[in-house]
Coordinates of C-alpha atoms in Angstrom, one line a residue:
M1 CA 92.0 122.2 103.6
P2 CA 93.2 120.9 100.2
P3 CA 91.7 117.6 99.1
W4 CA 94.1 114.7 99.4
R5 CA 93.7 112.3 96.6
F6 CA 94.6 108.6 97.1
R7 CA 95.1 105.7 94.8
S8 CA 97.5 103.9 97.0
G9 CA 98.0 100.2 97.1
D10 CA 97.4 99.8 100.9
L11 CA 94.8 102.4 101.3
A12 CA 91.2 101.5 101.0
C13 CA 88.4 103.6 102.5
A14 CA 86.0 101.5 100.5
M15 CA 85.0 100.1 103.9
V16 CA 82.7 97.3 104.4
I17 CA 80.0 96.8 107.1
A18 CA 79.8 93.1 107.9
V19 CA 77.6 91.2 110.3
A20 CA 79.9 90.1 113.1
T21 CA 77.7 87.5 114.8
A22 CA 77.0 83.9 114.0
T23 CA 74.1 81.7 114.9
A24 CA 76.1 79.9 117.6
A25 CA 77.1 83.2 119.1
S26 CA 73.6 84.4 119.1
V27 CA 72.5 81.4 121.1
V28 CA 75.2 82.2 123.8
V29 CA 74.2 85.8 123.9
A30 CA 70.5 85.1 124.1
A31 CA 71.2 82.9 127.1
G32 CA 73.2 85.6 128.8
A33 CA 70.6 88.2 128.0
A34 CA 67.9 86.0 129.5
D35 CA 69.8 85.9 132.8
G36 CA 70.3 89.6 132.7
E37 CA 74.0 89.2 133.2
A38 CA 75.4 90.3 129.8
E39 CA 76.7 93.8 129.7
F40 CA 74.8 94.4 126.4
D41 CA 73.4 92.4 123.6
Y42 CA 76.3 91.3 121.5
R43 CA 74.0 90.2 118.7
K44 CA 74.0 93.9 117.9
L45 CA 77.7 93.9 117.1
S46 CA 78.8 94.7 113.5
G47 CA 82.1 94.5 111.9
I48 CA 83.9 97.3 109.9
I49 CA 86.7 96.2 107.7
I50 CA 89.3 98.7 106.6
P51 CA 91.4 96.8 104.0
G52 CA 95.2 97.2 103.4
F53 CA 97.5 97.9 100.5
A54 CA 96.0 97.0 97.1
S55 CA 92.9 95.6 98.7
T56 CA 89.9 97.0 96.9
Q57 CA 88.6 96.9 93.3
L58 CA 89.0 100.0 91.2
R59 CA 86.4 100.6 88.4
A60 CA 86.4 102.9 85.4
W61 CA 84.0 105.8 85.5
S62 CA 84.6 106.9 81.9
V63 CA 85.0 105.6 78.4
L64 CA 88.6 105.0 77.1
D65 CA 89.3 103.7 73.6
C66 CA 92.5 101.6 73.5
P67 CA 94.1 101.7 70.1
Y68 CA 95.7 98.5 68.7
S69 CA 93.9 96.4 71.4
P70 CA 90.6 94.6 71.3
F71 CA 89.9 95.8 74.8
D72 CA 88.5 99.2 75.7
F73 CA 87.5 100.7 79.1
N74 CA 83.8 101.4 79.7
P75 CA 82.1 102.7 82.8
L76 CA 82.1 100.1 85.7
D77 CA 84.8 98.0 83.9
S78 CA 87.3 96.6 86.3
V79 CA 90.6 98.5 86.3
W80 CA 92.3 97.1 89.4
L81 CA 92.7 94.4 88.9
D82 CA 91.9 93.3 85.3
S83 CA 94.9 91.2 84.3
T84 CA 93.6 90.7 80.7
K85 CA 93.7 94.4 80.0
L86 CA 96.9 94.8 81.9
F87 CA 98.6 92.2 79.6
S88 CA 97.1 93.4 76.3
A89 CA 96.9 97.2 76.8
V90 CA 99.3 98.2 79.5
N91 CA 99.7 101.8 78.3
C92 CA 95.9 102.3 78.1
W93 CA 95.5 100.6 81.5
L94 CA 98.1 103.0 83.0
K95 CA 96.0 106.0 82.0
C96 CA 93.2 104.7 84.3
M97 CA 95.7 104.1 87.1
L98 CA 98.1 107.0 87.2
L99 CA 97.3 110.3 89.0
D100 CA 99.0 113.6 88.4
P101 CA 101.7 113.7 91.1
Y102 CA 101.2 117.4 91.9
N103 CA 97.4 117.9 92.0
Q104 CA 96.3 114.2 92.3
T105 CA 93.8 114.5 89.4
D106 CA 92.9 111.7 87.0
H107 CA 94.4 111.3 83.5
P108 CA 92.4 113.5 81.1
E109 CA 91.3 110.4 79.2
C110 CA 90.3 108.1 82.0
K111 CA 88.7 108.4 85.5
S112 CA 88.6 105.5 88.0
R113 CA 87.0 105.1 91.4
P114 CA 86.9 102.4 94.1
D115 CA 84.2 99.8 94.1
S116 CA 81.9 99.4 97.1
G117 CA 80.5 96.6 99.1
L118 CA 81.9 93.3 100.2
S119 CA 82.7 92.2 96.7
A120 CA 85.2 95.1 96.5
I121 CA 87.6 93.2 98.7
T122 CA 86.7 89.6 97.9
E123 CA 86.3 89.4 94.1
L124 CA 89.8 90.1 92.9
D125 CA 91.9 88.6 90.1
P126 CA 93.3 85.4 91.6
G127 CA 97.1 84.8 91.6
Y128 CA 98.1 88.4 92.2
I129 CA 98.2 90.7 95.3
T130 CA 95.1 90.8 97.4
G131 CA 93.3 93.6 95.7
P132 CA 93.1 97.0 93.9
L133 CA 94.2 100.4 94.7
S134 CA 91.8 102.9 96.2
S135 CA 91.0 106.4 94.9
I136 CA 89.5 108.7 97.5
W137 CA 89.7 112.2 98.9
K138 CA 91.1 113.0 102.3
E139 CA 87.9 114.9 103.2
W140 CA 86.0 111.7 102.4
V141 CA 88.2 109.7 104.8
K142 CA 86.6 111.7 107.6
W143 CA 82.9 111.7 106.9
C144 CA 83.0 108.3 105.2
V145 CA 84.4 106.6 108.3
E146 CA 82.1 108.5 110.7
L147 CA 79.1 107.7 108.5
T148 CA 80.1 104.1 108.3
F149 CA 80.1 103.8 112.1
E150 CA 76.8 105.7 112.4
I151 CA 75.2 103.4 109.8
A152 CA 76.5 100.3 111.6
L153 CA 75.1 101.5 114.9
K154 CA 71.7 102.3 113.4
L155 CA 71.5 99.0 111.5
R156 CA 72.6 96.7 114.3
G157 CA 71.9 98.8 117.3
G158 CA 75.3 98.3 118.9
P159 CA 79.0 99.1 118.6
S160 CA 81.4 97.8 116.0
L161 CA 84.4 95.6 115.8
V162 CA 87.1 97.4 113.7
F163 CA 89.3 95.1 111.7
A164 CA 92.0 97.0 109.9
H165 CA 94.9 95.5 107.8
S166 CA 98.2 97.1 107.1
M167 CA 97.8 100.7 105.9
G168 CA 94.1 100.5 106.7
N169 CA 95.3 101.1 110.3
N170 CA 96.7 104.5 109.1
V171 CA 93.3 105.4 107.7
F172 CA 91.7 104.5 111.0
R173 CA 94.3 106.6 113.0
Y174 CA 93.7 109.6 110.8
F175 CA 90.0 109.4 111.4
L176 CA 90.5 109.2 115.2
E177 CA 92.7 112.2 115.2
W178 CA 90.2 114.2 113.0
L179 CA 87.3 113.2 115.3
K180 CA 89.3 114.4 118.4
L181 CA 89.5 117.9 116.9
E182 CA 85.8 118.0 115.9
I183 CA 84.2 117.2 119.2
A184 CA 84.9 118.0 122.9
P185 CA 87.3 115.6 124.7
K186 CA 84.7 114.0 126.9
H187 CA 82.3 113.5 124.0
Y188 CA 85.2 112.0 122.0
I189 CA 85.6 109.2 124.6
Q190 CA 81.8 108.8 124.8
W191 CA 81.6 108.5 121.0
L192 CA 84.3 105.8 120.9
D193 CA 82.7 103.8 123.7
K194 CA 79.3 104.0 122.0
H195 CA 80.5 103.1 118.5
I196 CA 83.6 100.8 118.9
H197 CA 83.8 97.7 121.1
A198 CA 87.2 96.4 119.9
Y199 CA 89.9 97.4 117.4
F200 CA 92.0 94.6 115.7
A201 CA 95.1 96.1 114.2
V202 CA 96.4 93.5 111.8
G203 CA 99.9 94.0 110.4
A204 CA 99.9 97.7 111.2
P205 CA 103.0 99.5 109.9
L206 CA 103.1 101.6 113.1
L207 CA 106.6 103.0 112.2
G208 CA 106.2 102.7 108.4
S209 CA 107.6 100.1 106.0
T210 CA 111.1 99.9 104.5
E211 CA 109.6 98.4 101.3
S212 CA 108.1 101.7 100.5
V213 CA 111.6 103.1 100.0
R214 CA 112.3 100.4 97.5
A215 CA 109.0 101.1 95.7
T216 CA 109.7 104.9 95.7
L217 CA 113.3 104.7 94.3
S218 CA 113.3 101.6 92.0
G219 CA 109.7 100.1 92.0
T220 CA 108.1 97.0 93.5
T221 CA 105.9 94.9 91.2
S222 CA 104.2 92.8 93.9
G223 CA 103.9 90.0 91.5
L224 CA 102.3 92.0 88.7
P225 CA 103.4 91.4 85.1
I226 CA 104.9 94.9 84.8
T227 CA 108.4 96.3 85.0
E228 CA 109.8 97.8 88.1
G229 CA 110.0 101.1 86.4
T230 CA 106.2 101.0 85.6
A231 CA 105.5 100.1 89.2
R232 CA 107.6 103.1 90.3
L233 CA 105.7 105.4 88.0
M234 CA 102.4 104.2 89.6
F235 CA 103.6 104.3 93.2
N236 CA 105.1 107.8 92.9
S237 CA 102.0 109.2 91.3
F238 CA 99.9 108.4 94.4
A239 CA 100.4 110.9 97.2
A240 CA 99.1 108.4 99.7
S241 CA 102.0 106.0 98.9
L242 CA 104.3 108.2 101.1
W243 CA 102.0 107.3 104.1
L244 CA 104.1 104.0 104.2
L245 CA 107.5 105.7 104.5
P246 CA 109.5 104.6 107.6
F247 CA 110.0 107.2 110.3
S248 CA 111.8 107.6 113.6
K249 CA 110.2 106.5 116.9
Y250 CA 111.9 109.4 118.6
C251 CA 110.1 112.1 116.5
K252 CA 106.6 113.1 117.6
A253 CA 103.9 115.1 115.9
D254 CA 103.0 118.7 116.7
N255 CA 100.4 119.3 119.3
V256 CA 97.1 118.1 117.8
Y257 CA 95.3 121.2 119.0
W258 CA 97.5 123.7 117.2
K259 CA 94.8 124.5 114.7
H260 CA 92.8 126.4 117.3
F261 CA 95.6 128.8 117.5
F262 CA 96.6 128.9 113.8
E263 CA 93.2 128.8 112.2
G264 CA 93.5 130.3 108.7
K265 CA 97.3 130.7 108.9
A266 CA 99.9 128.7 107.0
H267 CA 101.5 126.1 109.2
I268 CA 103.9 123.3 108.7
N269 CA 103.2 120.3 110.9
R270 CA 106.8 119.1 111.3
Q271 CA 108.3 116.4 113.4
Q272 CA 109.5 117.3 116.9
C273 CA 112.5 115.0 117.8
D274 CA 113.9 114.3 121.2
E275 CA 117.6 114.0 122.1
M276 CA 117.5 110.2 121.6
E277 CA 117.1 110.8 117.9
Y278 CA 120.5 112.5 117.6
S279 CA 122.4 110.4 120.2
S280 CA 121.2 107.0 119.0
D281 CA 121.9 105.2 115.7
N282 CA 119.4 104.8 112.8
S283 CA 116.3 106.5 114.4
G284 CA 115.5 103.3 116.4
W285 CA 115.6 101.1 113.3
P286 CA 117.9 98.0 112.9
T287 CA 120.2 99.8 110.4
T288 CA 120.7 102.7 108.1
L289 CA 117.7 102.6 105.8
V290 CA 119.1 104.0 102.5
S291 CA 122.6 104.3 101.1
I292 CA 123.0 105.8 97.7
E293 CA 125.9 106.2 95.4
V294 CA 125.7 109.5 93.6
P295 CA 127.8 110.6 90.7
T296 CA 129.9 113.7 90.4
V297 CA 127.8 114.9 87.5
R298 CA 124.6 116.5 88.7
G299 CA 121.3 117.8 87.5
T300 CA 119.7 116.9 84.2
D301 CA 123.1 116.0 82.8
A302 CA 123.3 113.2 85.3
Y303 CA 119.7 111.9 84.7
P304 CA 118.2 113.1 81.5
S305 CA 114.5 112.7 80.9
I306 CA 113.3 110.3 78.3
M307 CA 113.2 113.2 75.7
D308 CA 116.6 114.5 76.7
I309 CA 119.0 111.6 76.2
T310 CA 121.7 113.3 74.1
E311 CA 124.9 112.0 75.6
D312 CA 126.4 108.9 77.1
I313 CA 125.7 109.3 80.8
T314 CA 127.6 106.2 81.8
S315 CA 130.9 107.7 80.5
N316 CA 130.2 110.9 82.3
M317 CA 129.8 109.2 85.6
E318 CA 133.0 107.3 85.1
C319 CA 134.9 110.6 85.2
G320 CA 134.6 110.9 88.9
K321 CA 134.4 108.6 91.9
P322 CA 130.9 108.3 93.2
T323 CA 130.0 109.4 96.7
L324 CA 128.0 107.2 99.1
L325 CA 125.3 109.1 101.0
S326 CA 123.3 107.5 103.8
F327 CA 119.9 108.3 105.3
S328 CA 118.1 107.4 108.5
A329 CA 114.4 106.9 108.9
R330 CA 114.0 110.5 110.1
E331 CA 115.8 111.8 107.0
V332 CA 113.6 109.7 104.8
S333 CA 110.3 110.9 106.3
D334 CA 111.2 114.6 106.7
G335 CA 112.2 114.9 103.1
T336 CA 116.0 115.2 103.5
L337 CA 116.5 112.1 101.2
F338 CA 114.4 113.5 98.4
K339 CA 115.8 117.1 98.7
T340 CA 119.4 115.6 98.5
M341 CA 118.5 113.5 95.5
L342 CA 117.0 116.5 93.7
D343 CA 120.3 117.3 92.1
Y344 CA 120.6 113.7 90.8
D345 CA 117.0 112.8 90.2
P346 CA 114.7 115.8 89.2
Q347 CA 111.6 113.6 89.7
S348 CA 112.2 113.9 93.5
K349 CA 110.6 117.3 93.2
A350 CA 107.1 115.8 93.1
L351 CA 107.8 113.7 96.2
I352 CA 108.9 116.8 98.1
H353 CA 105.8 118.6 97.0
Q354 CA 103.6 115.7 98.3
L355 CA 105.4 115.5 101.6
E356 CA 105.1 119.2 102.3
K357 CA 101.5 119.6 101.1
Y358 CA 99.9 116.4 102.3
Y359 CA 101.9 115.4 105.4
Q360 CA 103.9 118.3 106.9
G361 CA 101.1 120.7 105.8
D362 CA 98.2 118.6 107.1
P363 CA 96.0 120.4 109.6
V364 CA 95.1 117.3 111.5
L365 CA 98.5 115.6 112.0
N366 CA 101.7 114.6 110.4
P367 CA 101.0 110.9 110.0
L368 CA 104.7 110.1 109.7
T369 CA 105.0 110.1 113.5
P370 CA 104.4 107.3 116.0
W371 CA 101.1 107.1 117.6
E372 CA 99.9 106.2 121.1
R373 CA 97.3 103.6 122.0
P374 CA 93.9 104.8 120.8
P375 CA 91.5 105.2 123.7
I376 CA 89.3 102.3 122.7
K377 CA 88.2 99.7 125.3
N378 CA 89.7 96.7 123.7
V379 CA 92.8 96.8 121.4
F380 CA 94.3 93.7 119.8
C381 CA 97.5 94.1 117.7
I382 CA 98.3 91.1 115.5
Y383 CA 101.2 90.5 113.2
G384 CA 103.5 87.8 111.8
I385 CA 107.2 87.1 112.8
D386 CA 110.1 84.9 111.9
T387 CA 110.3 85.6 108.2
K388 CA 113.1 87.2 106.2
T389 CA 112.8 91.0 106.1
E390 CA 114.4 93.7 104.1
V391 CA 115.4 96.6 106.4
G392 CA 118.0 98.6 104.3
Y393 CA 119.0 99.2 100.7
Y394 CA 122.0 100.3 98.7
F395 CA 121.2 102.1 95.5
A396 CA 123.4 103.1 92.6
P397 CA 122.7 105.0 89.3
S398 CA 121.8 102.7 86.4
G399 CA 122.6 105.2 83.6
K400 CA 119.0 105.0 82.3
P401 CA 116.4 107.7 82.4
Y402 CA 113.5 107.9 84.9
P403 CA 111.8 105.7 86.1
D404 CA 114.7 103.2 85.7
N405 CA 117.5 105.5 86.8
W406 CA 118.3 103.6 90.1
I407 CA 119.2 100.0 90.7
I408 CA 119.5 98.1 94.0
T409 CA 123.1 96.9 94.5
D410 CA 122.6 95.3 97.9
V411 CA 119.8 94.5 100.4
I412 CA 120.2 94.4 104.2
Y413 CA 118.1 92.0 106.1
E414 CA 117.4 91.8 109.8
F415 CA 119.9 89.8 111.8
E416 CA 119.4 86.1 111.8
R417 CA 119.0 85.8 115.5
S418 CA 116.4 88.6 115.8
L419 CA 112.7 88.5 115.4
L420 CA 111.7 88.9 111.8
S421 CA 108.7 89.8 109.7
R422 CA 107.9 90.1 106.0
Q423 CA 107.6 93.5 104.2
V424 CA 107.1 95.4 107.4
S425 CA 110.0 95.4 109.9
Y426 CA 109.5 93.9 113.3
N427 CA 110.3 97.1 115.1
S428 CA 107.4 98.8 113.2
L429 CA 104.9 96.0 113.7
S430 CA 105.8 95.5 117.4
W431 CA 105.6 99.2 118.3
C432 CA 102.1 98.4 119.7
K433 CA 103.9 96.6 122.6
Q434 CA 104.4 100.1 123.9
W435 CA 100.6 100.1 124.5
L436 CA 100.8 97.3 127.0
G437 CA 100.6 98.0 130.7
P438 CA 103.4 97.7 133.3
K439 CA 102.7 94.0 133.9
V440 CA 102.1 91.6 131.1
N441 CA 101.1 87.9 131.0
I442 CA 102.9 86.1 128.1
T443 CA 101.5 82.8 126.7
R444 CA 102.9 80.7 123.9
T445 CA 100.9 77.9 122.3
P446 CA 101.0 76.0 118.9
Q447 CA 98.9 77.6 116.2
A448 CA 97.4 74.2 115.4
E449 CA 95.0 72.3 117.5
H450 CA 96.7 71.2 120.8
D451 CA 95.9 69.6 124.1
G452 CA 97.8 72.1 126.2
S453 CA 100.9 70.0 126.7
D454 CA 103.1 72.5 124.7
L455 CA 101.8 75.6 126.5
Q456 CA 104.2 78.0 128.1
T457 CA 103.4 80.9 130.3
R458 CA 105.1 83.8 132.0
M459 CA 102.8 85.7 134.4
N460 CA 103.2 89.4 135.5
A461 CA 106.3 90.1 133.4
E462 CA 107.7 93.5 134.1
H463 CA 107.2 95.9 131.1
H464 CA 109.0 99.2 131.0
H465 CA 107.7 101.8 128.6
G466 CA 110.0 102.3 125.6
E467 CA 111.5 98.8 125.9
D468 CA 110.6 95.7 123.9
L469 CA 109.3 92.6 125.7
F470 CA 110.6 89.1 124.7
P471 CA 109.1 85.9 125.9
N472 CA 112.4 83.9 126.5
M473 CA 110.5 80.6 125.8
T474 CA 111.4 77.4 124.0
R475 CA 110.4 76.3 120.6
A476 CA 109.9 72.7 119.3
P477 CA 111.2 72.1 115.8
H478 CA 108.8 72.5 112.9
V479 CA 106.1 73.9 115.1
K480 CA 104.5 77.2 114.4
Y481 CA 103.5 79.1 117.5
I482 CA 101.4 82.0 118.5
T483 CA 102.6 84.2 121.4
Y484 CA 100.1 86.3 123.3
Y485 CA 101.1 89.4 125.3
E486 CA 98.2 90.4 127.4
D487 CA 97.7 93.2 130.0
A488 CA 97.9 92.0 133.6
E489 CA 97.5 95.6 134.7
S490 CA 95.9 98.3 132.7
I491 CA 93.6 101.3 132.9
P492 CA 90.3 100.2 134.3
G493 CA 87.9 99.2 131.5
W494 CA 90.7 98.8 129.0
R495 CA 92.3 95.6 127.6
T496 CA 95.3 95.5 125.4
A497 CA 96.8 92.4 123.7
V498 CA 99.5 91.6 121.2
W499 CA 99.5 88.4 119.2
E500 CA 102.7 87.3 117.3
L501 CA 102.2 84.5 114.8
D502 CA 105.2 82.5 113.5
K503 CA 105.7 82.5 109.7
A504 CA 102.6 84.6 109.1
N505 CA 102.8 86.4 105.7
H506 CA 102.0 90.0 105.9
R507 CA 99.6 90.0 103.0
N508 CA 97.9 86.7 103.8
I509 CA 97.6 87.0 107.6
V510 CA 94.0 88.3 107.2
R511 CA 93.1 85.0 105.6
M512 CA 94.8 82.7 108.2
P513 CA 92.3 80.4 110.0
V514 CA 94.2 80.8 113.2
V515 CA 93.6 84.5 113.2
M516 CA 89.9 84.1 112.5
R517 CA 89.7 81.5 115.2
E518 CA 91.3 83.6 117.8
L519 CA 89.2 86.6 116.9
W520 CA 86.0 84.6 117.3
L521 CA 87.1 83.1 120.5
E522 CA 87.8 86.6 122.0
M523 CA 84.4 87.8 120.8
W524 CA 82.7 84.7 122.3
H525 CA 84.6 85.3 125.5
D526 CA 83.3 88.9 125.7
M527 CA 79.7 87.8 125.1
H528 CA 79.7 84.8 127.4
P529 CA 77.7 85.7 130.6
H530 CA 80.0 83.7 132.9
S531 CA 83.4 84.8 131.6
K532 CA 85.8 85.1 134.6
S533 CA 89.2 85.7 133.0
K534 CA 90.2 88.9 131.3
F535 CA 91.1 87.2 128.1
V536 CA 90.4 83.8 126.5
T537 CA 92.2 81.0 128.3
K538 CA 94.8 79.1 126.2
V539 CA 94.9 75.8 128.0
K540 CA 93.4 74.0 125.0
Q541 CA 92.7 75.1 121.5
L542 CA 89.0 75.3 120.9
S543 CA 88.4 74.6 124.5
E544 CA 85.4 76.0 126.3
V545 CA 85.8 79.7 126.9
H546 CA 85.7 80.6 130.6

């Protein structure tokens, strides 16, 4: 299998093993263990953190002299994110950031690799996005993750809590699919039960993110002091960036066991779409994702390279009325968008190459397909809602060369009366509601400390697979709520819960005290020897766990 090189903002396999028990928790567990009532010693739990987009440090592994700048790059110097060098030597800094879009190799003059340890995700330049881009190999995703779990089990003596944020969930999914192919089915479940106690999927883009389309076509700076064109150059050089593309909920992946029949043969792992994809609108998304005005002039005459600007393109395009082309989520993820744009934007060739080689040609799975609930005992899906969200874009030619050849002329947001989220659309984040059972208990409480007077419940709500589940509950003005959807019926031994947090920012949700509080309460509930309820009771914030 060809190596898959990442330096993508949301991908970080610089995973961290963290102690997931506190002194107070140890006391509770010790009491339970003494009575012989605890299922196992929860003091042996460890935490494995899989960070999200732009969430780990990147350090130089070579020497790079930066002309006309007092700053050079030496081995172990911070690359992502060193704002001083970014400000003073941006072209030099880019050499350490960009990858070849076709073979995913470093720039000849600079090599960078992800940092390791807890500091890799905590010691970042303040004021910018939450961290650096990762640089890893696809092969390393597999053995690195497995080795991390094995180390955690050996060091602590028990299973792990997996805490994945944003695209870190995609990394975890890929590992699970790879593991399924490597060991027998019954051993696969045994391995998961032995190594993973609970999986917390935080802000998981389960159907992709529309913002990745914007980053691919015009660039997204994420607050960095660079131009959108420079941001686009970076984003499109990382093959893993396409892992965030939005895709249809009606198109599934090929059978995961195909490799047993096609070993050693060329195979394209394409999407398999059902009838709903062609009879419904927009691939299950709120709107058409991409609409692009294309000129009558095509090819390099329409968009010259930087070295090829020999004529006034603007006057050429004015000779004919532009055509508006629209693309659904399926047409974005299967490459139709980029193949159509090839006549107008030759740089699309690299994106087509990445899609075919690293996604459709992947021997484990095509990750641009929806995934089912992983067979882990306890799964918690957590995300923010009720924030303005971009769900569609209109692009037009700018008359400039790549990477500035497209401009956004209009942005479509989710409807005002619908549930909203930031950066990742609600329908993508809430896909994990499909993992809930046929009956669900819904509870809504304020995020802040409360006495239970503003608690609303709806017990044993009917949940039909493929349909969303809405609470139909009231809201007090200026109060931020958290809404819990918890299995009332499920497969024996499994628990599934979805937490929706009002006004929770996608990037910062991992730092919200309410998320940490609820995570700890659930863990304490599990370890408490006299727990009676399936989930933590919500009668009172910080109340005793029963």
